[in-house]
CSV table of C-alpha atoms and ligand atoms in Angstrom, one decimal:
chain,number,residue,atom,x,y,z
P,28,UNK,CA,-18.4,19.3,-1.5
P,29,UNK,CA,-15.2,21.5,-1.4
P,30,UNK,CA,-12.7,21.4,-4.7
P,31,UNK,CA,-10.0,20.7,-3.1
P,32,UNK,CA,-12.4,16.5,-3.5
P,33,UNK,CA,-11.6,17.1,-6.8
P,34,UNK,CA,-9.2,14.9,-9.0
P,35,UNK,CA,-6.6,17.6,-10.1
P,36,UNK,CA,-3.2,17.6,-11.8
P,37,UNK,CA,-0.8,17.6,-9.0
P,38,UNK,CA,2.4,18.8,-10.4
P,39,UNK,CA,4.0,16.6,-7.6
P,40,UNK,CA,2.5,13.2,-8.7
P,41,UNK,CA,2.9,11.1,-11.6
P,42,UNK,CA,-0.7,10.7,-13.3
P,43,UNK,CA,-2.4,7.3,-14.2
P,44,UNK,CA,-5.7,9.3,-14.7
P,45,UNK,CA,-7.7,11.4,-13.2
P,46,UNK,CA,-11.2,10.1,-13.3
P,47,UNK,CA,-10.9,7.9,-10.9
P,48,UNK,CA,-8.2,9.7,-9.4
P,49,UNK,CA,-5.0,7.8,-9.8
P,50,UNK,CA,-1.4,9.4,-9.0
P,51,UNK,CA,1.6,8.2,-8.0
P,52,UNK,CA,4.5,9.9,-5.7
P,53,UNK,CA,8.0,10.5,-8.0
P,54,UNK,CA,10.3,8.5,-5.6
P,55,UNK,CA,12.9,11.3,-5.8
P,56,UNK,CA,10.2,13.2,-3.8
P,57,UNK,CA,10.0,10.5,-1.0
P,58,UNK,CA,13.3,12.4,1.2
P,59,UNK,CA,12.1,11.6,4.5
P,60,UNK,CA,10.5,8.7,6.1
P,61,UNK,CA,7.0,10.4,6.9
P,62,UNK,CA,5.2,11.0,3.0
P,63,UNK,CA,3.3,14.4,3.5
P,64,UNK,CA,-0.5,14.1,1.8
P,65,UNK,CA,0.4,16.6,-1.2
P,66,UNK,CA,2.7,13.7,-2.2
P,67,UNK,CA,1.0,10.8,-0.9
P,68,UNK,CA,0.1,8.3,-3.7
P,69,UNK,CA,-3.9,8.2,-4.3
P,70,UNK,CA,-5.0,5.1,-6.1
P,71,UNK,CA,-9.0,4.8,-6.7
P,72,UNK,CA,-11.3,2.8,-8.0
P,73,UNK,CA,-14.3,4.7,-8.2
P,74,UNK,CA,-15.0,8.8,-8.3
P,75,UNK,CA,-14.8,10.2,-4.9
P,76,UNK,CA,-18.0,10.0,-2.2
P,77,UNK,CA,-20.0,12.4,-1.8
P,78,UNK,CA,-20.8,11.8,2.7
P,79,UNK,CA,-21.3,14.4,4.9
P,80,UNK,CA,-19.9,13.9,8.2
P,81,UNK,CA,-21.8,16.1,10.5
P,82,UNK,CA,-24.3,12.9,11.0
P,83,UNK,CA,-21.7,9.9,10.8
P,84,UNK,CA,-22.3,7.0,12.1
P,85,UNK,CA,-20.0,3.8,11.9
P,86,UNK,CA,-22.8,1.1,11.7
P,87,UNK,CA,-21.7,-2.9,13.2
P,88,UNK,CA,-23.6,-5.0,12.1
P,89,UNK,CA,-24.2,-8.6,10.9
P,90,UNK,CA,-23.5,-12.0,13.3
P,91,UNK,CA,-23.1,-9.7,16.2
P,92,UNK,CA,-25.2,-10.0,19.1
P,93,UNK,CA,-26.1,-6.5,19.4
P,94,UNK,CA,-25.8,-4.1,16.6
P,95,UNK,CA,-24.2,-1.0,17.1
P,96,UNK,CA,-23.8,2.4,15.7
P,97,UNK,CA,-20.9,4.3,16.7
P,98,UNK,CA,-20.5,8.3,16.5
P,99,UNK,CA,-17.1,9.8,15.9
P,100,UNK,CA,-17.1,11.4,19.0
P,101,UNK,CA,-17.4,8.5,21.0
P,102,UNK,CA,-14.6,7.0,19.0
P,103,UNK,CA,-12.2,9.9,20.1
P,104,UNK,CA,-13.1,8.6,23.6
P,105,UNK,CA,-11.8,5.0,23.3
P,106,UNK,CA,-8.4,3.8,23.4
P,107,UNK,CA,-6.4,4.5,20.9
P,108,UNK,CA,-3.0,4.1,19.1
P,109,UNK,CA,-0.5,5.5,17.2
P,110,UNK,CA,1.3,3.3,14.6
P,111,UNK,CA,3.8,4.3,11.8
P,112,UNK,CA,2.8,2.0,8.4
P,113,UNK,CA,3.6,1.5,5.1
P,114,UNK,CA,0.8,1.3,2.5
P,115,UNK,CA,1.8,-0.2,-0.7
P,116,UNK,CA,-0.3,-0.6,-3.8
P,117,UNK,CA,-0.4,-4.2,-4.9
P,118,UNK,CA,0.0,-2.7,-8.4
P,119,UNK,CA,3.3,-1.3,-7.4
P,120,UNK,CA,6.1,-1.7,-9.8
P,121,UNK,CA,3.6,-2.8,-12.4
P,122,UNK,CA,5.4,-1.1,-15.4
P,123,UNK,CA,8.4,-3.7,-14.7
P,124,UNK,CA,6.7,-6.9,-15.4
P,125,UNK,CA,7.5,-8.8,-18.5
P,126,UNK,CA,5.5,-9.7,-20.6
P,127,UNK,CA,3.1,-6.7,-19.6
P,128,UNK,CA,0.5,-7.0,-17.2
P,129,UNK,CA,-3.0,-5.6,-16.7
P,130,UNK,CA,-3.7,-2.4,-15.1
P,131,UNK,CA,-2.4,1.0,-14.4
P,132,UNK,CA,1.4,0.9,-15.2
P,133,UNK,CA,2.6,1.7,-11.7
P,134,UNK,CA,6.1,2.7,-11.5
P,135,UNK,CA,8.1,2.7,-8.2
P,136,UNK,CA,5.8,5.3,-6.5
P,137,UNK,CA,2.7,3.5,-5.4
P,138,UNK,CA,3.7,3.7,-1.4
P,139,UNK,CA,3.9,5.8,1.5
P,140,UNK,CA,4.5,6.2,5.1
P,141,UNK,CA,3.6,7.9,8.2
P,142,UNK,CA,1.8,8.0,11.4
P,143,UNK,CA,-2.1,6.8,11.3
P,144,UNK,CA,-3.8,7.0,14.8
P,145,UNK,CA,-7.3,5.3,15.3
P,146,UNK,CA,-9.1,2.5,17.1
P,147,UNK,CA,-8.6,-1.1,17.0
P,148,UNK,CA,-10.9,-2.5,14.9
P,149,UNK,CA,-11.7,-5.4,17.5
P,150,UNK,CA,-12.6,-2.9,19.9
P,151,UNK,CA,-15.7,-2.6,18.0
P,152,UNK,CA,-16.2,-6.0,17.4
P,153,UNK,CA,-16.2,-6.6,20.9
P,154,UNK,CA,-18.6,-4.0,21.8
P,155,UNK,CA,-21.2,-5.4,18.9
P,156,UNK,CA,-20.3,-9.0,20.4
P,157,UNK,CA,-19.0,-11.6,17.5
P,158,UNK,CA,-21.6,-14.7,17.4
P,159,UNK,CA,-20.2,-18.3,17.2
P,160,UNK,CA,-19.9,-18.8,13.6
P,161,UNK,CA,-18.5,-15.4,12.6
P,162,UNK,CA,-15.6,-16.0,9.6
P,163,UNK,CA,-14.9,-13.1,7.7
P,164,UNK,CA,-15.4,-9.0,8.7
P,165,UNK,CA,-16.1,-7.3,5.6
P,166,UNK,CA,-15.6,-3.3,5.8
P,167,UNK,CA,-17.5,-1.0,2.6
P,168,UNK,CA,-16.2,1.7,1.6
P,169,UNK,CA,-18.9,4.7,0.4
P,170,UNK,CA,-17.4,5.1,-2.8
P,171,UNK,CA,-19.2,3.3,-5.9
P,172,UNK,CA,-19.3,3.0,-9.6
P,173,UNK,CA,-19.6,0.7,-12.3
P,174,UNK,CA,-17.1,-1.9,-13.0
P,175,UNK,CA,-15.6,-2.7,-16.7
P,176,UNK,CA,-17.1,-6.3,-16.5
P,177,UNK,CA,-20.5,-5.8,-14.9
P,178,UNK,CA,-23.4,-3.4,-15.0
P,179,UNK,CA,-24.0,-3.6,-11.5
P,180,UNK,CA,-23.2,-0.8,-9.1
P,181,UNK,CA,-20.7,-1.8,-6.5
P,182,UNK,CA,-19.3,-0.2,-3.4
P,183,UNK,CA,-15.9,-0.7,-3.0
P,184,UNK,CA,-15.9,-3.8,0.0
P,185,UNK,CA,-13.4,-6.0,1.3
P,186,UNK,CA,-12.9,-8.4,3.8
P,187,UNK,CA,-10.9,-9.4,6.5
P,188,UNK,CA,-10.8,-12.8,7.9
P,189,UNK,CA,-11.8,-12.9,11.7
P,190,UNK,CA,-7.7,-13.2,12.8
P,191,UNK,CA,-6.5,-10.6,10.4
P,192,UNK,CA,-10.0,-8.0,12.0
P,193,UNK,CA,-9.3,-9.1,15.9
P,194,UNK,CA,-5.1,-7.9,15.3
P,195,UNK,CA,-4.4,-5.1,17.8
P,196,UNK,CA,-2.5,-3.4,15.2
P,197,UNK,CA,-5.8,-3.5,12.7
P,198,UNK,CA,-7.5,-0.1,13.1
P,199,UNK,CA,-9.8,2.4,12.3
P,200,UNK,CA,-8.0,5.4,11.5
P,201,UNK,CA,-9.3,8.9,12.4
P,202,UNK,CA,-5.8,10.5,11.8
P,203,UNK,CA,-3.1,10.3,9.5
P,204,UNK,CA,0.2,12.3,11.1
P,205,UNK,CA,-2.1,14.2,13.4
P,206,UNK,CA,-4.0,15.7,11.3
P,207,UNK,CA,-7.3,14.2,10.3
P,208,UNK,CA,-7.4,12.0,7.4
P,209,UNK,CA,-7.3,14.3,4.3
P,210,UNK,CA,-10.0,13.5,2.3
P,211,UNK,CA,-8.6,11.5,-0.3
P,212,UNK,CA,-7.2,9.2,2.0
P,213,UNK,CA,-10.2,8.4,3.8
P,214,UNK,CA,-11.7,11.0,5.9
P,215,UNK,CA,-13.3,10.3,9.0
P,216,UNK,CA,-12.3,6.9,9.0
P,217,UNK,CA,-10.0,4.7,7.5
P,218,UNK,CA,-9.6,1.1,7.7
P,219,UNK,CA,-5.5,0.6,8.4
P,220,UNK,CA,-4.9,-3.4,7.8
P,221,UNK,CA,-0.5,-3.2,8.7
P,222,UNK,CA,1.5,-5.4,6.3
P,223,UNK,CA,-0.8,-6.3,4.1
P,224,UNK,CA,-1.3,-4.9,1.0
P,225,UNK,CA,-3.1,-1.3,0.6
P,226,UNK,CA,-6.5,-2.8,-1.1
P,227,UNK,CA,-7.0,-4.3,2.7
P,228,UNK,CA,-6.6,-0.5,4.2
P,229,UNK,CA,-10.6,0.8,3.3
P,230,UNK,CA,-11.2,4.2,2.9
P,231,UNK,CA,-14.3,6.4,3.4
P,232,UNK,CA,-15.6,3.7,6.1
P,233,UNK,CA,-19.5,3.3,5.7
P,234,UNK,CA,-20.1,0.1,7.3
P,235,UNK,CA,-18.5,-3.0,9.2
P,236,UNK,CA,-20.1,-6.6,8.7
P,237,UNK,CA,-19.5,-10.1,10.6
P,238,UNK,CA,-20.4,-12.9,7.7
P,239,UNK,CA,-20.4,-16.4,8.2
P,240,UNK,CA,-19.0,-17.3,4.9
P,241,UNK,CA,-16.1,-16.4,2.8
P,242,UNK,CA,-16.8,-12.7,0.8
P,243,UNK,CA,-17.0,-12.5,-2.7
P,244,UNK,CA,-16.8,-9.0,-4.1
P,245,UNK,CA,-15.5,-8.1,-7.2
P,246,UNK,CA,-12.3,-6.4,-5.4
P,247,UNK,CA,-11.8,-9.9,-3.4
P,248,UNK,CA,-12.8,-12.5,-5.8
P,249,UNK,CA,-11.8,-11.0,-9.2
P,250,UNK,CA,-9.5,-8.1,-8.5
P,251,UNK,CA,-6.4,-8.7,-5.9
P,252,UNK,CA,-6.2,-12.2,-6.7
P,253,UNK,CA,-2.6,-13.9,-8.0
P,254,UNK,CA,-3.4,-15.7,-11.9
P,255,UNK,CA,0.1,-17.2,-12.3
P,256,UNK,CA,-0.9,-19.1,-15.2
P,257,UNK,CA,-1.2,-17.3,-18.6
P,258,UNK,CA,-4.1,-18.7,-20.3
P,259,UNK,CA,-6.3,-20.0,-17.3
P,260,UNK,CA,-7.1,-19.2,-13.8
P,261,UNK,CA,-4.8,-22.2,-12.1
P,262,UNK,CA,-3.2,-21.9,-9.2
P,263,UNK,CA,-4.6,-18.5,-8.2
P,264,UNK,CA,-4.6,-17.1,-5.0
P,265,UNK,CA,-6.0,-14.2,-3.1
P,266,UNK,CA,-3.3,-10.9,-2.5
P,267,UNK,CA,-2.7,-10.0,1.2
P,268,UNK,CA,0.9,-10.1,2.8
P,269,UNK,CA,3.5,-7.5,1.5
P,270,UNK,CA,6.5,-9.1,-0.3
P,271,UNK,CA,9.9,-8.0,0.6
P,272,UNK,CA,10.8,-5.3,-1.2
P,273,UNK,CA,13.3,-2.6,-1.7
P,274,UNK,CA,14.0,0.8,-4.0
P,275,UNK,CA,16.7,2.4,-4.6
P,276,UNK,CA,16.3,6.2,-4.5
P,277,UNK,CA,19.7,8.1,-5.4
P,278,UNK,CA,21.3,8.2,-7.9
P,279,UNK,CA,18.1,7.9,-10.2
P,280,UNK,CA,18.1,5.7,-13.3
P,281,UNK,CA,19.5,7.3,-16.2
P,282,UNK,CA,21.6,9.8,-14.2
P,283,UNK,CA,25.1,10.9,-15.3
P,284,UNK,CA,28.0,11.1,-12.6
P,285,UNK,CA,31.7,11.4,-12.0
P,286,UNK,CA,34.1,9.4,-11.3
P,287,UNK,CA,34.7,9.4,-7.1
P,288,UNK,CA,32.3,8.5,-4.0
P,289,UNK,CA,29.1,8.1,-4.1
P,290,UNK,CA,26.4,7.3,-2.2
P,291,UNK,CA,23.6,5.3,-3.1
P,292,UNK,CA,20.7,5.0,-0.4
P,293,UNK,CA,17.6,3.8,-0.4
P,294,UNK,CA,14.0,2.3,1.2
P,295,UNK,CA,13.0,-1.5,2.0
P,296,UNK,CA,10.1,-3.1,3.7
P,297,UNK,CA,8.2,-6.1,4.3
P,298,UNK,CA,5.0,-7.7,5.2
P,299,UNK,CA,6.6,-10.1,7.6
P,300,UNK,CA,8.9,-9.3,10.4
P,301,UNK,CA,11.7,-7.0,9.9
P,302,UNK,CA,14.3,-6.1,7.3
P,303,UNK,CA,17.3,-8.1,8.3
P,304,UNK,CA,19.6,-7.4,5.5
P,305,UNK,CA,20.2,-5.2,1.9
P,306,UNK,CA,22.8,-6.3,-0.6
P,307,UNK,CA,23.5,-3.8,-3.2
P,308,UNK,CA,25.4,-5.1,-6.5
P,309,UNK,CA,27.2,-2.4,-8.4
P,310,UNK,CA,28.1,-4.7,-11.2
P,311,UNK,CA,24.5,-5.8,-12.7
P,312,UNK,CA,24.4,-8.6,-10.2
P,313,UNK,CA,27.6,-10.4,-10.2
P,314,UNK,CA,28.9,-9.5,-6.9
P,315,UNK,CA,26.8,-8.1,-3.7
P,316,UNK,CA,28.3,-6.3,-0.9
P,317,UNK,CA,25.7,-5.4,2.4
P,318,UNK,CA,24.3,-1.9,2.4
P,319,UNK,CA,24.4,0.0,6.5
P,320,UNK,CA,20.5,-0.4,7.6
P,321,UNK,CA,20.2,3.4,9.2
P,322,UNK,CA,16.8,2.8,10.3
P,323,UNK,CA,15.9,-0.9,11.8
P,324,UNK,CA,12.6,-1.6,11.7
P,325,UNK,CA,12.3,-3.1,14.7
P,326,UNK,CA,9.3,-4.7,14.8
P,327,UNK,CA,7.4,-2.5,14.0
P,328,UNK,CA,5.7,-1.7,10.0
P,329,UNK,CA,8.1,0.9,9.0
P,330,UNK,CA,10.5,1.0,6.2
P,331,UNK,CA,14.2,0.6,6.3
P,332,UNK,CA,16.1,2.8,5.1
P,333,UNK,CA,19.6,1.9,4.2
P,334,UNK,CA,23.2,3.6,2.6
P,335,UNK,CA,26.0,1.9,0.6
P,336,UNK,CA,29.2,3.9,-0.2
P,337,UNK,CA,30.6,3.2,-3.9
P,338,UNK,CA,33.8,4.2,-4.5
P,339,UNK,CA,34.0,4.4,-8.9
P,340,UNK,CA,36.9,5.3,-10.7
P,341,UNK,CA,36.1,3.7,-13.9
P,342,UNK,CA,34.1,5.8,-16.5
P,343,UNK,CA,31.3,3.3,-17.5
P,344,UNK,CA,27.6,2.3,-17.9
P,345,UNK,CA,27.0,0.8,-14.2
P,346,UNK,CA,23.9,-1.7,-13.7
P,347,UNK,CA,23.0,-0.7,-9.8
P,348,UNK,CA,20.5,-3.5,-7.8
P,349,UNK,CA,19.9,-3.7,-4.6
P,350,UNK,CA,18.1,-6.6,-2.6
P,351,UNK,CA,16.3,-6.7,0.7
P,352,UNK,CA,16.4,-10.3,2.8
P,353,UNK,CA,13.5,-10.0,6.1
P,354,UNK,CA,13.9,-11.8,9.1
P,355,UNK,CA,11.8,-14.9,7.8
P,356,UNK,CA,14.4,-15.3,5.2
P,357,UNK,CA,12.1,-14.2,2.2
P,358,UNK,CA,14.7,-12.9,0.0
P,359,UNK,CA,13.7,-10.6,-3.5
P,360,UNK,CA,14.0,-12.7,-6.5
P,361,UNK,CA,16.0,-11.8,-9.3
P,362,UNK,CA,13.2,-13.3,-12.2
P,363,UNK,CA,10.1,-11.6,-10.8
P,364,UNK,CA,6.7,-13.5,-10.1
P,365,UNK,CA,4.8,-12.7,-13.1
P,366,UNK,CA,0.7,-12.9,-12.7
P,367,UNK,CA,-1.5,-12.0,-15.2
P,368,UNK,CA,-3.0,-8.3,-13.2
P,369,UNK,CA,0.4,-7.6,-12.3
P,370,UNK,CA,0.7,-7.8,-8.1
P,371,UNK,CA,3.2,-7.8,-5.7
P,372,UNK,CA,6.3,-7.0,-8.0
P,373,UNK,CA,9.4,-7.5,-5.8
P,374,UNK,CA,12.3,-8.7,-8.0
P,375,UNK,CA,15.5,-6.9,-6.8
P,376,UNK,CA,15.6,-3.2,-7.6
P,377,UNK,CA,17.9,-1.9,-10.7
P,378,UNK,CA,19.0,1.2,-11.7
P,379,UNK,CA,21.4,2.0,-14.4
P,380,UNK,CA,24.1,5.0,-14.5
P,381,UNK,CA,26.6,6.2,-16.7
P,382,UNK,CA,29.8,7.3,-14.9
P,383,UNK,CA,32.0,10.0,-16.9
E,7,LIG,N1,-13.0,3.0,-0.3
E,7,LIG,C1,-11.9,2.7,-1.0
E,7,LIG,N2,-10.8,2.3,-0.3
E,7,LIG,C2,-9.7,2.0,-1.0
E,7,LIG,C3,-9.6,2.1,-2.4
E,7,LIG,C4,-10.7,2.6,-3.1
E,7,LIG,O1,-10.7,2.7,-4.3
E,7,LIG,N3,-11.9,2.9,-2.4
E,7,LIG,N4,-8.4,1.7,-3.0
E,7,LIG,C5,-7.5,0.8,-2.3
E,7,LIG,C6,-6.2,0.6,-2.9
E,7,LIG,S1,-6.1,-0.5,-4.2
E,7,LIG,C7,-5.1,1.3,-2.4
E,7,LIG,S2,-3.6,1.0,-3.0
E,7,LIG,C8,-5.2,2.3,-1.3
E,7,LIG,C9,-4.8,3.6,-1.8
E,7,LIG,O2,-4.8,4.6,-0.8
E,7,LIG,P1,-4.5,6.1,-1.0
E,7,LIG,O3,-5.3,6.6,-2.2
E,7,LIG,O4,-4.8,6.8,0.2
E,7,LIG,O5,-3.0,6.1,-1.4
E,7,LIG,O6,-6.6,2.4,-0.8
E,7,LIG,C10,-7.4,1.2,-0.8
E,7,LIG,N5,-8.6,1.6,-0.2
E,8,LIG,MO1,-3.8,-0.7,-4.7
């Protein structure tokens, strides 16, 4: 195993820890809309595999009507596709929640972009043939460890249900920005699940299951799940579609500027259809003015990135939000939806500055 499989300070990343791995990208860092891997966020749950690829095989397997085992070469041979996605951590934006929620405190960092290229994922499951019956595709990872609440080993696993696995857009990724996958991303093959949140996207790919029932691994049943309620488990529900989101990524928080034009710019995404609008208050909320959307998402699972031009002449503390509307009308909230592990913060984005 080379060392470059190692965790290691990256003097890049903001660190979480380092065994597992866990490392987030400073958004000043995130200048252009394709993340490069010595910035890409790396968020693990277990110490990196130990695989050797040289006799890889991608095993089918389950309520299929002919199990299959699949070499990477004969994967570069099938149709493939290119799409450009956004992976967010459902932990991003942890550190905002109040009162303070379990886990890693993420801070805005916890996503990237760029180019993954692969195989459908149904393409397989066409080949194997999906038996009558067939619910959920559960893909395992070959990482494993030991979990805080149990003794038992796990790998890490997750499932898909059967409409989310048969989506042309759900791959199996053998390259990220035509390159293979680096290693800590995934490498050979990566599961890439578009607009749902990054748990879904499976890396080191060992195996590919068709189950009849609904999965219940620790990172589906326990982990990724939404506990609204405080003191019980009421009302949960599992964590899949991206909320719509936005961060603003100039000026910083905290930073001191004169009097004059500025221009304040930043990212937005969603899991569901496209960005159709970004408001940007300058005055802590009170009045909202629409930000210019430079790069439409049109359809496809990019970001947005967007520019607003502020014009200050007063010297003051400024509060600076911005909020991102998609085309189903899901608009951020200003009180965010607190859960008890933290998921899925999207309350609108505020920085504050000091103009002098
Ligand atoms: N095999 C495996 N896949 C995984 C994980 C993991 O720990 N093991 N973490 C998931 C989570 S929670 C996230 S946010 C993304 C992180 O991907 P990255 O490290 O490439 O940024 O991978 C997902 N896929
Ligand atoms: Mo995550």
């Amino acid at each position: 195993m080379s060392k470059s499989h190692n965790p290691s300070i990256n003097p890049s990343l903001i660190a979480h820890s380092l065994l597992p791995e866990n490392q987030e990208t400073p958004i000043h860092f995130i200048k252009s809309d394709i993340i490069d891997p010595k910035l890409f966020y790396r968020r693990n749950h277990f110490s990196y595999p130990m695989l050797t690829t040289s006799s890889y095989w991608l095993s089918v397997n389950g309520l299929v009507e002919k199990p299959r085992l699949f070499t990477l070469q004969e994967m570069l041979t099938m149709p493939s596709k290119t799409i450009k996605v956004v992976l967010e951590c459902s932990g991003d934006k942890r550190y905002l929640f109040v009162p303070k929620a379990f886990g890693d405190q993420w801070q805005k960092g916890a996503i990237s972009q760029g180019y993954w290229k692969g195989v459908p994922l149904r393409t397989f499951l066409d080949l194997a043939g999906i038996k009558a019956g067939a619910k959920e595709v559960v893909v395992e990872g070959y990482d494993y460890g030991k979990r805080t609440d149990s003794d038992r080993v796990y790998t890490f696993s997750r499932s898909l249900p059967l409409e989310k696995a048969l989506h042309p857009d759900t791959i199996i990724g053998y390259e990220y920005n035509n390159q293979p996958i680096p290693f800590k991303h995934g490498y050979p093959l990566r599961l890439i699940v578009p607009q749902w949140y990054a748990m879904a996207s499976v890396k080191w790919i060992k195996q590919i299951s068709i189950i009849d029932s609904e999965f219940k691994g620790p990172f589906q049943s326990t982990d990724y799940v939404y506990y609204p309620n405080k003191e019980n488990e009421a009302g949960s529900f599992p964590v899949t579609t991206i909320n719509v989101n936005s961060t603003i990524q100039k000026p910083l928080d905290m930073n001191v500027l004169n009097t004059g034009k500025h221009f304040i710019s930043g990212i937005s995404w969603t899991g569901k259809g496209v960005i159709s609008k970004v408001e940007v208050s300058t005055d802590g909320g009170k009045s909202w003015s629409e930000a210019n959307i430079i790069t439409q998402n049109k359809g496809s699972y990019e970001w947005s990135s967007w520019v607003f031009d502020w014009s200050v002449m007063e010297k003051g503390e400024y509060t600076i939000m911005s909020k991102a509307t998609d085309s189903y009308g899901r608009s951020q909230p200003s009180i965010p939806f607190w859960n008890q592990k933290g998921y899925g913060y999207n309350a609108v984005d505020k920085i504050k500055v000091k103009i002098e």
